[in-house]
XYZ file of N, CA and C in Angstrom:
729
model
N -21.906 -31.299 0.426
C -20.609 -30.787 0.349
C -19.537 -31.997 0.736
N -18.713 -31.974 -0.222
C -17.473 -33.062 0.205
C -16.597 -32.546 1.125
N -15.747 -33.503 1.571
C -14.761 -33.062 2.501
C -13.848 -32.192 1.901
N -13.450 -32.534 0.611
C -12.373 -31.619 -0.237
C -12.908 -30.213 -0.213
N -14.214 -30.131 -0.436
C -14.841 -28.657 -0.531
C -14.694 -27.943 0.824
N -14.845 -28.785 1.886
C -14.923 -28.308 3.338
C -13.515 -27.698 3.473
N -12.623 -28.632 3.203
C -11.221 -28.220 3.555
C -10.819 -26.904 2.686
N -11.287 -26.979 1.371
C -11.021 -25.660 0.645
C -11.684 -24.386 1.137
N -12.963 -24.593 1.622
C -13.632 -23.429 2.279
C -12.847 -22.879 3.464
N -12.488 -23.827 4.289
C -11.751 -23.550 5.588
C -10.383 -22.774 5.290
N -9.708 -23.421 4.292
C -8.598 -22.814 3.875
C -8.667 -21.362 3.327
N -9.597 -21.335 2.521
C -10.041 -19.972 1.963
C -10.343 -18.966 3.061
N -11.159 -19.289 4.058
C -11.511 -18.281 5.035
C -10.212 -18.072 5.862
N -9.443 -18.929 6.124
C -8.172 -18.687 6.876
C -7.213 -17.606 6.052
N -7.072 -17.853 4.784
C -6.097 -17.075 4.072
C -6.920 -15.587 3.924
N -8.142 -15.459 3.670
C -8.950 -14.291 3.655
C -8.429 -13.542 5.026
N -8.783 -14.276 6.103
C -8.750 -13.531 7.347
C -7.181 -13.032 7.613
N -6.170 -13.785 6.990
C -4.877 -13.335 7.141
C -4.537 -12.154 6.206
N -5.206 -11.712 5.330
C -5.094 -10.557 4.607
C -5.219 -9.315 5.439
N -6.038 -9.334 6.626
C -6.235 -8.219 7.465
C -5.333 -8.147 8.540
N -4.223 -9.039 8.592
C -3.252 -8.831 9.660
C -2.251 -7.742 9.410
N -2.225 -6.736 10.368
C -1.348 -5.608 10.390
C -0.007 -5.961 10.380
N 0.774 -5.138 9.500
C 2.211 -5.649 9.393
C 2.538 -6.937 8.893
N 1.533 -7.629 8.219
C 1.931 -8.925 7.510
C 2.635 -8.883 6.380
N 2.464 -7.623 5.464
C 3.283 -7.323 4.380
C 3.018 -5.734 3.874
N 3.779 -5.390 2.959
C 3.398 -4.040 2.566
C 2.386 -3.981 1.527
N 2.034 -2.511 1.146
C 0.829 -2.492 0.353
C 0.866 -3.266 -0.990
N 2.044 -3.427 -1.609
C 2.269 -4.138 -2.834
C 2.133 -5.612 -2.401
N 2.697 -6.098 -1.339
C 2.624 -7.467 -0.760
C 1.113 -7.974 -0.846
N 0.311 -6.920 -0.211
C -1.025 -7.288 -0.025
C -1.769 -7.523 -1.253
N -1.447 -6.761 -2.267
C -2.138 -6.696 -3.475
C -1.797 -8.014 -4.237
N -0.499 -8.406 -4.098
C -0.126 -9.748 -4.729
C -0.796 -10.890 -3.957
N -1.027 -10.825 -2.664
C -1.667 -11.863 -1.966
C -2.981 -11.861 -2.239
N -3.815 -10.900 -2.598
C -5.152 -10.726 -2.987
C -5.314 -11.383 -4.389
N -4.270 -11.072 -5.291
C -4.660 -11.426 -6.632
C -4.183 -13.001 -6.865
N -3.216 -13.457 -6.051
C -2.777 -14.886 -6.080
C -3.926 -15.710 -5.435
N -4.525 -15.093 -4.426
C -5.677 -15.790 -3.599
C -6.842 -15.906 -4.630
N -7.102 -14.981 -5.277
C -8.319 -14.904 -6.202
C -8.005 -15.948 -7.312
N -7.038 -15.923 -7.942
C -6.467 -16.841 -9.125
C -6.712 -18.269 -8.579
N -6.460 -18.512 -7.204
C -6.410 -19.925 -6.949
C -7.876 -20.487 -6.363
N -8.431 -19.441 -5.839
C -9.629 -19.849 -4.970
C -10.902 -19.636 -5.713
N -11.045 -18.708 -6.628
C -12.293 -18.344 -7.345
C -12.551 -19.291 -8.439
N -13.686 -20.153 -8.296
C -14.046 -20.890 -9.488
C -14.121 -20.219 -10.874
N -13.506 -20.806 -11.826
C -13.614 -20.182 -13.235
C -12.647 -19.108 -13.464
N -11.895 -18.751 -12.281
C -10.956 -17.702 -12.485
C -9.497 -18.104 -13.043
N -9.078 -17.727 -14.140
C -7.745 -18.037 -14.570
C -6.636 -17.413 -14.083
N -7.031 -16.105 -13.656
C -6.106 -15.152 -13.271
C -6.529 -13.805 -12.728
N -5.804 -13.272 -12.047
C -6.415 -11.915 -11.383
C -5.281 -10.720 -11.419
N -5.903 -9.623 -11.276
C -5.095 -8.453 -11.086
C -5.579 -7.301 -10.194
N -4.800 -6.625 -9.575
C -5.392 -5.410 -8.597
C -4.629 -4.395 -8.653
N -5.237 -3.194 -8.474
C -4.567 -1.846 -8.582
C -5.218 -1.009 -7.277
N -4.069 -0.384 -6.661
C -4.477 0.546 -5.585
C -4.557 1.929 -6.124
N -5.497 2.704 -5.705
C -5.600 4.100 -6.285
C -5.625 5.076 -5.287
N -5.135 6.288 -5.650
C -5.084 7.603 -4.848
C -6.343 8.092 -5.075
N -7.062 8.590 -3.861
C -8.334 9.176 -3.907
C -8.211 10.582 -2.922
N -7.564 11.510 -3.121
C -7.363 12.669 -2.334
C -8.595 13.077 -1.481
N -8.766 13.173 -0.415
C -9.832 13.648 0.626
C -11.140 12.875 0.170
N -11.169 11.805 -0.298
C -12.261 10.941 -0.777
C -13.124 11.525 -1.865
N -12.652 12.586 -2.554
C -13.404 13.336 -3.477
C -13.534 12.358 -4.683
N -14.537 12.860 -5.635
C -14.727 12.313 -6.879
C -13.447 12.593 -7.720
N -13.006 11.489 -8.410
C -11.640 11.618 -9.148
C -11.904 11.607 -10.748
N -11.681 12.742 -11.388
C -11.829 12.867 -12.792
C -10.844 12.022 -13.486
N -9.399 12.215 -13.036
C -8.195 11.357 -13.450
C -7.784 10.476 -12.485
N -8.304 9.445 -11.938
C -7.716 8.571 -10.884
C -6.192 8.278 -11.128
N -5.559 8.191 -10.027
C -4.078 7.795 -10.153
C -3.731 6.640 -9.552
N -3.353 5.708 -10.325
C -2.837 4.157 -9.704
C -1.594 4.468 -8.965
N -1.632 3.948 -7.977
C -0.374 4.099 -7.083
C 0.474 2.766 -7.076
N -0.158 1.511 -7.267
C 0.446 0.188 -7.133
C -0.339 -0.880 -7.903
N 0.194 -1.717 -8.400
C -0.603 -2.677 -9.077
C 0.097 -4.109 -8.857
N -0.460 -5.073 -9.101
C -0.256 -6.532 -8.920
C -1.008 -7.459 -9.889
N -0.365 -8.446 -10.315
C -1.217 -9.469 -11.200
C -0.606 -10.820 -10.992
N -1.497 -11.770 -10.954
C -1.081 -13.261 -10.840
C -0.270 -13.783 -12.021
N -0.127 -13.333 -13.206
C 0.624 -13.771 -14.203
C 1.065 -12.740 -14.915
N 2.282 -12.830 -15.688
C 3.066 -11.812 -16.381
C 2.225 -11.232 -17.489
N 1.250 -12.190 -18.260
C 0.546 -11.599 -19.365
C -0.443 -10.555 -18.840
N -1.087 -10.984 -17.646
C -2.109 -10.075 -17.136
C -1.470 -8.715 -16.584
N -0.175 -8.813 -16.217
C 0.483 -7.789 -15.709
C 0.784 -6.657 -16.947
N 0.950 -7.316 -18.174
C 1.070 -6.494 -19.232
C -0.388 -5.882 -19.678
N -1.423 -6.639 -19.502
C -2.521 -6.006 -19.805
C -2.964 -4.811 -18.877
N -2.659 -4.918 -17.632
C -2.917 -3.999 -16.632
C -2.017 -2.624 -17.004
N -0.663 -2.919 -17.228
C 0.306 -1.767 -17.515
C -0.020 -1.039 -18.700
N -0.651 -1.815 -19.564
C -0.861 -1.022 -20.843
C -2.125 -0.268 -20.767
N -2.988 -0.803 -20.070
C -4.190 -0.006 -19.728
C -3.839 1.234 -18.732
N -3.051 1.159 -17.709
C -2.562 2.156 -16.989
C -1.759 3.313 -17.856
N -1.049 2.795 -18.470
C -0.040 3.773 -19.448
C -1.147 4.688 -20.337
N -2.274 4.119 -20.949
C -3.196 4.754 -21.791
C -3.905 5.782 -20.897
N -4.269 5.446 -19.767
C -5.092 6.337 -18.930
C -6.572 6.170 -18.989
N -7.133 5.148 -19.687
C -8.267 4.768 -19.852
C -8.642 3.231 -20.231
N -9.744 2.963 -19.750
C -10.204 1.567 -20.046
C -11.194 1.129 -18.828
N -11.457 -0.234 -18.783
C -12.557 -0.599 -17.712
C -12.013 -0.373 -16.389
N -10.877 -0.535 -15.993
C -10.651 -0.314 -14.490
C -10.557 1.095 -14.139
N -10.349 2.082 -15.050
C -10.626 3.571 -14.917
C -12.048 3.766 -14.730
N -12.919 3.203 -15.570
C -14.217 3.429 -15.402
C -14.880 2.907 -14.105
N -14.423 1.760 -13.643
C -14.807 1.180 -12.343
C -14.549 2.194 -11.135
N -13.342 2.755 -11.163
C -12.971 3.790 -10.239
C -13.770 4.978 -10.134
N -14.064 5.549 -11.471
C -14.874 6.760 -11.548
C -16.265 6.452 -11.315
N -16.874 5.188 -11.753
C -18.182 4.987 -11.429
C -18.482 4.235 -10.152
N -17.398 3.816 -9.403
C -17.507 3.207 -8.237
C -18.537 1.822 -8.208
N -18.598 1.266 -9.302
C -19.507 0.263 -9.508
C -18.813 -0.955 -10.338
N -19.067 -2.312 -10.160
C -18.697 -3.518 -10.829
C -18.832 -3.324 -12.213
N -17.952 -3.694 -13.058
C -18.091 -3.801 -14.582
C -17.551 -5.171 -14.955
N -18.564 -5.862 -15.835
C -18.242 -7.273 -16.276
C -18.502 -7.348 -17.759
N -17.872 -8.252 -18.281
C -17.989 -8.635 -19.753
C -17.881 -10.224 -19.817
N -19.281 -10.781 -20.229
C -19.257 -12.093 -20.068
C -18.388 -12.857 -21.208
N -18.390 -12.030 -22.433
C -17.620 -12.580 -23.563
C -17.075 -11.367 -24.470
N -15.749 -11.132 -24.191
C -15.212 -9.924 -24.791
C -15.200 -9.924 -26.149
N -15.432 -11.155 -26.920
C -15.538 -11.086 -28.326
C -16.575 -10.189 -28.914
N -17.669 -9.978 -28.156
C -18.742 -9.136 -28.344
C -18.742 -8.111 -27.753
N -17.631 -7.549 -27.133
C -17.537 -6.258 -26.318
C -17.168 -5.130 -27.187
N -17.951 -4.081 -27.160
C -17.734 -2.846 -28.064
C -16.958 -1.744 -27.123
N -17.118 -1.981 -25.941
C -16.424 -0.901 -24.990
C -15.044 -1.310 -24.943
N -14.121 -0.188 -24.714
C -12.541 -0.345 -24.551
C -12.061 -1.210 -25.501
N -12.032 -0.958 -26.794
C -11.515 -1.882 -27.952
C -9.941 -2.205 -27.546
N -9.220 -1.207 -27.210
C -7.855 -1.440 -27.021
C -7.644 -2.551 -25.866
N -8.257 -2.323 -24.666
C -8.153 -3.219 -23.622
C -8.549 -4.559 -23.872
N -9.691 -4.562 -24.793
C -10.229 -5.847 -25.162
C -9.244 -6.690 -26.009
N -8.600 -5.781 -26.869
C -7.492 -6.606 -27.879
C -6.378 -7.106 -27.135
N -5.978 -6.345 -25.997
C -4.840 -6.757 -25.327
C -5.241 -8.057 -24.492
N -6.536 -8.191 -23.935
C -6.926 -9.226 -23.260
C -7.004 -10.627 -24.263
N -7.668 -10.381 -25.454
C -7.954 -11.398 -26.217
C -6.456 -11.962 -26.905
N -5.612 -11.187 -27.113
C -4.071 -11.710 -27.485
C -3.497 -12.488 -26.235
N -4.079 -12.429 -25.100
C -3.512 -13.287 -23.958
C -4.492 -14.359 -23.574
N -5.555 -14.764 -24.465
C -6.359 -15.878 -24.202
C -7.539 -15.462 -23.325
N -7.847 -14.282 -22.941
C -8.804 -13.898 -21.879
C -10.104 -13.707 -22.802
N -11.295 -14.332 -22.139
C -12.590 -14.294 -22.877
C -13.543 -13.555 -22.043
N -13.418 -13.453 -20.844
C -14.378 -12.825 -20.010
C -13.471 -12.049 -18.788
N -14.141 -11.207 -18.116
C -13.665 -10.513 -16.847
C -14.583 -9.916 -16.066
N -14.309 -9.582 -14.810
C -15.226 -8.781 -13.947
C -14.240 -7.909 -13.021
N -14.389 -6.565 -12.886
C -13.561 -5.790 -11.975
C -14.550 -5.195 -10.910
N -13.856 -5.491 -9.694
C -14.931 -4.980 -8.641
C -14.043 -3.832 -7.638
N -14.675 -2.836 -7.307
C -14.016 -1.804 -6.615
C -14.356 -1.823 -5.127
N -13.476 -1.441 -4.197
C -13.796 -1.436 -2.825
C -13.077 -0.042 -2.296
N -13.892 0.852 -1.689
C -13.430 2.033 -1.223
C -13.355 1.884 0.435
N -12.289 2.105 0.948
C -12.023 2.240 2.318
C -11.127 3.598 2.721
N -11.912 4.784 2.516
C -11.122 6.040 2.521
C -9.903 6.027 3.394
N -8.758 6.548 2.935
C -8.599 7.177 1.743
C -8.022 6.161 0.695
N -8.408 4.964 0.944
C -7.831 3.812 -0.005
C -8.937 3.168 -0.888
N -8.615 3.093 -2.221
C -9.486 2.362 -3.086
C -8.817 1.118 -3.758
N -9.325 0.034 -3.821
C -8.595 -0.915 -4.598
C -9.614 -1.706 -5.534
N -9.048 -1.968 -6.761
C -9.892 -2.668 -7.761
C -9.261 -4.025 -7.882
N -10.191 -5.090 -8.070
C -9.718 -6.518 -8.217
C -10.373 -6.888 -9.354
N -9.629 -7.454 -10.463
C -10.138 -7.817 -11.809
C -9.860 -9.441 -11.880
N -10.887 -10.056 -12.303
C -10.765 -11.663 -12.240
C -10.926 -11.853 -13.932
N -10.163 -12.898 -14.321
C -10.142 -12.976 -15.824
C -10.391 -14.601 -16.010
N -11.313 -14.970 -17.051
C -11.730 -16.257 -17.401
C -11.281 -16.608 -18.854
N -10.989 -17.786 -19.213
C -10.498 -18.111 -20.502
C -11.728 -18.804 -21.299
N -12.815 -18.709 -20.870
C -14.013 -19.068 -21.693
C -15.057 -18.068 -21.218
N -16.097 -17.952 -22.095
C -17.202 -17.077 -21.990
C -18.113 -17.404 -20.796
N -18.701 -16.473 -19.980
C -19.300 -16.592 -18.899
C -18.675 -17.576 -17.801
N -17.297 -17.564 -17.834
C -16.660 -18.442 -16.865
C -16.966 -17.869 -15.510
N -17.214 -16.561 -15.247
C -17.281 -15.934 -14.043
C -18.733 -15.640 -13.624
N -19.476 -16.473 -12.815
C -20.617 -16.155 -12.452
C -20.827 -15.268 -11.293
N -22.201 -15.098 -10.892
C -22.524 -14.094 -9.884
C -22.046 -14.648 -8.459
N -21.735 -15.940 -8.177
C -21.299 -16.336 -7.151
C -19.748 -16.021 -6.916
N -18.950 -16.032 -8.073
C -17.637 -15.603 -8.109
C -17.484 -14.106 -7.851
N -18.424 -13.352 -8.214
C -18.537 -11.889 -7.889
C -18.648 -11.705 -6.219
N -19.324 -12.530 -5.716
C -19.453 -12.509 -4.361
C -17.990 -12.713 -3.587
N -17.521 -13.607 -4.043
C -16.162 -13.989 -3.585
C -15.042 -12.875 -3.847
N -15.215 -12.313 -5.059
C -14.261 -11.243 -5.464
C -14.326 -9.993 -4.425
N -15.676 -9.665 -4.276
C -16.259 -8.460 -3.352
C -15.537 -8.900 -1.948
N -15.710 -10.025 -1.321
C -15.224 -10.412 0.034
C -13.517 -10.150 -0.055
N -13.058 -10.605 -0.968
C -11.490 -10.561 -1.169
C -11.019 -9.178 -1.319
N -11.684 -8.480 -2.114
C -11.187 -7.091 -2.290
C -11.534 -6.093 -0.971
N -12.605 -6.451 -0.393
C -12.920 -5.764 0.891
C -11.939 -5.951 1.915
N -11.539 -7.204 2.140
C -10.555 -7.488 2.993
C -9.215 -7.000 2.589
N -8.904 -7.079 1.454
C -7.561 -6.616 0.888
C -7.469 -5.026 1.043
N -8.473 -4.371 0.717
C -8.501 -2.993 0.841
C -8.271 -2.503 2.448
N -9.027 -3.168 3.222
C -8.910 -3.019 4.647
C -7.299 -3.152 5.159
N -6.802 -4.360 4.475
C -5.436 -4.629 4.837
C -4.501 -3.431 4.487
N -4.772 -3.031 3.270
C -3.963 -1.890 2.782
C -4.158 -0.629 3.783
N -5.300 -0.475 3.906
C -5.542 0.736 4.923
C -4.923 0.562 6.376
N -5.033 -0.731 6.716
C -4.447 -0.846 8.134
C -3.026 -0.843 8.118
N -2.421 -1.373 6.792
C -0.969 -1.280 6.762
C -0.476 0.211 6.591
N -1.080 1.047 5.972
C -0.836 2.497 5.808
C -0.995 3.152 7.259
N -1.925 2.962 8.133
C -2.114 3.441 9.397
C -0.941 2.756 10.320
N -0.680 1.583 10.135
C 0.458 0.865 11.048
C 1.707 1.509 10.681
N 1.958 1.871 9.435
C 3.219 2.377 8.992
C 3.344 3.894 9.514
N 2.236 4.493 9.706
C 2.348 5.873 10.132
C 2.519 6.044 11.659
N 1.916 5.083 12.314
C 2.026 4.865 13.748
C 3.560 4.398 14.152
N 4.043 3.542 13.359
C 5.330 3.030 13.484
C 6.411 4.192 13.250
N 6.123 4.934 12.304
C 6.887 6.005 11.718
C 6.944 7.065 12.968
N 5.925 7.430 13.428
C 5.803 8.489 14.525
C 6.392 7.746 15.962
N 6.431 6.717 16.161
C 7.034 5.884 17.321
C 8.616 5.928 17.254
N 8.938 5.891 15.877
C 10.409 5.804 15.669
C 10.992 7.346 15.901
N 10.131 8.224 15.487
C 10.570 9.780 15.378
C 10.567 10.209 17.146
N 9.451 9.508 17.801
C 9.504 9.926 19.203
C 10.621 9.277 20.058
N 10.953 8.020 19.692
C 12.206 7.498 20.414
C 13.348 8.180 20.067
N 13.564 8.661 18.806
C 14.717 9.255 18.505
C 14.638 10.612 19.334
N 13.692 11.389 19.482
C 13.629 12.426 20.175
C 13.886 12.377 21.610
N 13.478 11.153 22.167
C 13.629 10.909 23.475
C 15.125 10.685 23.840
N 15.877 9.906 22.909
C 17.361 9.691 22.871
C 18.084 11.014 22.670
N 17.738 11.715 21.817
C 18.502 12.986 21.629
C 18.409 13.940 22.939
N 17.137 13.977 23.480
C 16.981 14.860 24.713
C 17.901 14.154 25.788
N 17.981 12.817 26.032
C 18.743 12.230 26.891
C 20.311 12.666 26.812
N 20.671 12.485 25.481
C 22.084 12.777 25.267
C 22.441 14.402 25.549
N 21.525 15.287 25.230
C 21.695 16.749 25.641
C 21.689 16.939 26.983
N 20.910 16.167 27.784
C 20.862 16.252 29.191
C 22.188 15.775 29.675
N 22.744 14.786 29.219
C 23.897 14.250 29.773
C 24.995 15.204 29.583
N 25.000 15.996 28.257
C 26.136 16.855 27.988
C 25.920 18.075 28.966
N 24.735 18.474 29.173
C 24.519 19.579 30.125
C 25.196 19.319 31.441
N 24.871 18.030 31.986
C 25.446 17.718 33.182
C 26.991 17.807 33.152
N 27.620 17.471 32.070
C 29.104 17.399 32.063
C 29.575 18.738 31.961
N 28.865 19.692 31.301
C 29.317 21.052 31.176
C 29.098 21.818 32.668
N 27.956 21.529 33.309
C 27.732 22.137 34.494
C 28.865 21.788 35.557
N 29.244 20.617 35.622
C 30.337 20.082 36.571
C 31.678 20.868 36.095
N 31.951 20.849 34.656
C 33.194 21.385 34.221
C 33.203 22.955 34.373
N 32.053 23.773 34.077
C 32.287 25.137 34.180
C 31.550 25.808 35.559
N 31.112 24.894 36.276
C 30.562 25.399 37.635
C 29.257 26.167 37.417
N 28.446 25.831 36.406
C 27.013 26.673 36.168
C 25.860 25.806 36.406
N 24.891 26.646 36.196
C 23.530 25.735 36.246
C 23.171 25.260 35.026
N 22.062 24.613 34.898
C 21.407 23.882 33.739
C 21.272 24.804 32.633
N 20.741 25.848 32.889
C 20.157 26.924 31.804
C 21.445 27.526 31.146
N 22.456 27.779 32.208
C 23.671 28.344 31.622
C 24.439 27.375 30.742
N 24.357 26.190 30.923
C 25.084 25.045 30.397
C 24.385 24.816 28.981
N 23.054 24.904 29.066
C 22.406 24.790 27.713
C 22.485 25.867 26.786
N 22.583 27.018 27.377
C 22.921 28.300 26.727
C 24.271 28.397 25.914
N 25.223 27.770 26.744
C 26.553 27.643 26.374
C 26.601 26.661 25.048
N 25.771 25.572 25.154
C 25.953 24.587 24.149
C 25.072 25.189 22.833
N 24.131 25.836 23.070
C 23.535 26.570 21.882
C 24.399 27.530 21.123
N 25.170 28.278 21.900
C 26.120 29.329 21.314
C 26.985 28.479 20.495
N 27.763 27.407 21.113
C 28.794 26.654 20.265
C 28.167 26.030 19.138
N 26.962 25.535 19.274
C 26.036 24.977 18.197
C 26.042 25.881 16.814
N 25.657 27.161 17.281
C 25.438 28.050 16.325
C 26.496 28.699 15.718
N 27.545 29.008 16.598
C 28.830 29.712 16.093
C 29.665 28.700 15.293
N 29.595 27.169 15.657
C 30.381 26.472 14.732
C 29.768 25.483 13.852
N 28.245 25.937 13.703
C 27.541 25.230 12.619
C 27.446 23.806 12.732
N 27.305 23.371 14.182
C 27.035 21.816 14.403
C 25.730 21.654 15.063
N 25.008 20.651 14.634
C 23.616 20.360 15.327
C 23.999 20.030 16.763
N 22.899 20.578 17.630
C 22.951 20.372 19.001
C 23.091 19.050 19.510
N 22.506 18.063 18.859
C 22.584 16.918 19.225
C 23.975 16.141 19.014
N 24.633 16.534 17.978
C 25.978 16.127 17.548
C 26.942 16.636 18.414
N 26.868 17.930 18.994
C 27.660 18.396 19.800
C 27.554 17.691 20.961
N 26.360 17.512 21.549
C 26.044 16.767 22.877
C 26.813 15.254 22.738
N 26.733 14.758 21.654
C 27.441 13.226 21.557
C 28.783 13.406 21.633
N 29.653 14.424 21.103
C 30.821 14.737 21.263
C 31.135 14.883 22.708
N 30.422 15.818 23.440
C 30.709 16.074 24.842
C 30.607 14.907 25.732
N 29.442 14.135 25.556
C 29.283 12.860 26.228
C 30.378 11.853 26.001
N 30.936 11.774 24.608
C 31.828 10.863 24.328
C 33.228 11.309 24.506
N 33.389 12.422 25.326
C 34.645 12.913 25.522
C 35.654 13.167 24.335
N 35.044 13.496 23.125
C 35.664 13.795 22.073
C 36.155 15.438 21.870
N 35.875 16.146 22.811
C 36.199 17.471 22.757
C 35.329 18.307 21.849
N 35.228 19.700 22.049
C 34.274 20.572 21.050
C 34.878 20.527 19.603
N 34.081 20.741 18.823
C 34.578 20.655 17.284
C 35.116 22.071 16.907
């Protein structure tokens, strides 16, 4: 192995590892990083595309639903978009069968004539599509070559590694977003509770009542004047008067 190959291998390993960093990018951003990396790093690959699919409850899907897609080149984006709009083709078969599909030379391919025609018009001669399921996320990665048999079995192994890490990154991103959303909601609830407690203290002092009576009075005003309790508390704390 030459020094150039060693550097390429180290760089590839680093970029694949970065795919799994939580919060590094959105779902669509992760798909773009996977496709760009595949197009640059996989020998014989002239371009790539990826799709994230909805798989409710991890069940078998008769009509898989694509949620997001990315491509390394505009022409390949058109190939994917046309296939998704038709609702059938090799990537749909990959999702339904949960298995890799490959065509070494699409000139001799009899399956999916519409999709093959789209690829041929854009200079594609071979492709392979790899799925990876990381419930509830499934991602497919397609590699395209411009000459027959340009994508050998070694390239399939790299594609499998890329798509496994990419789907994990998408799943991690979804979980990160859920946790972050919950944290924001909890923080908002804590802040609202603090404002209400401050308003109760002000009313207790002004009315000479206890905490329960002050809160009951705030609820009465909130209901009769159709003002949210938190908004009412903010006005009281801000000395803006009652609405």
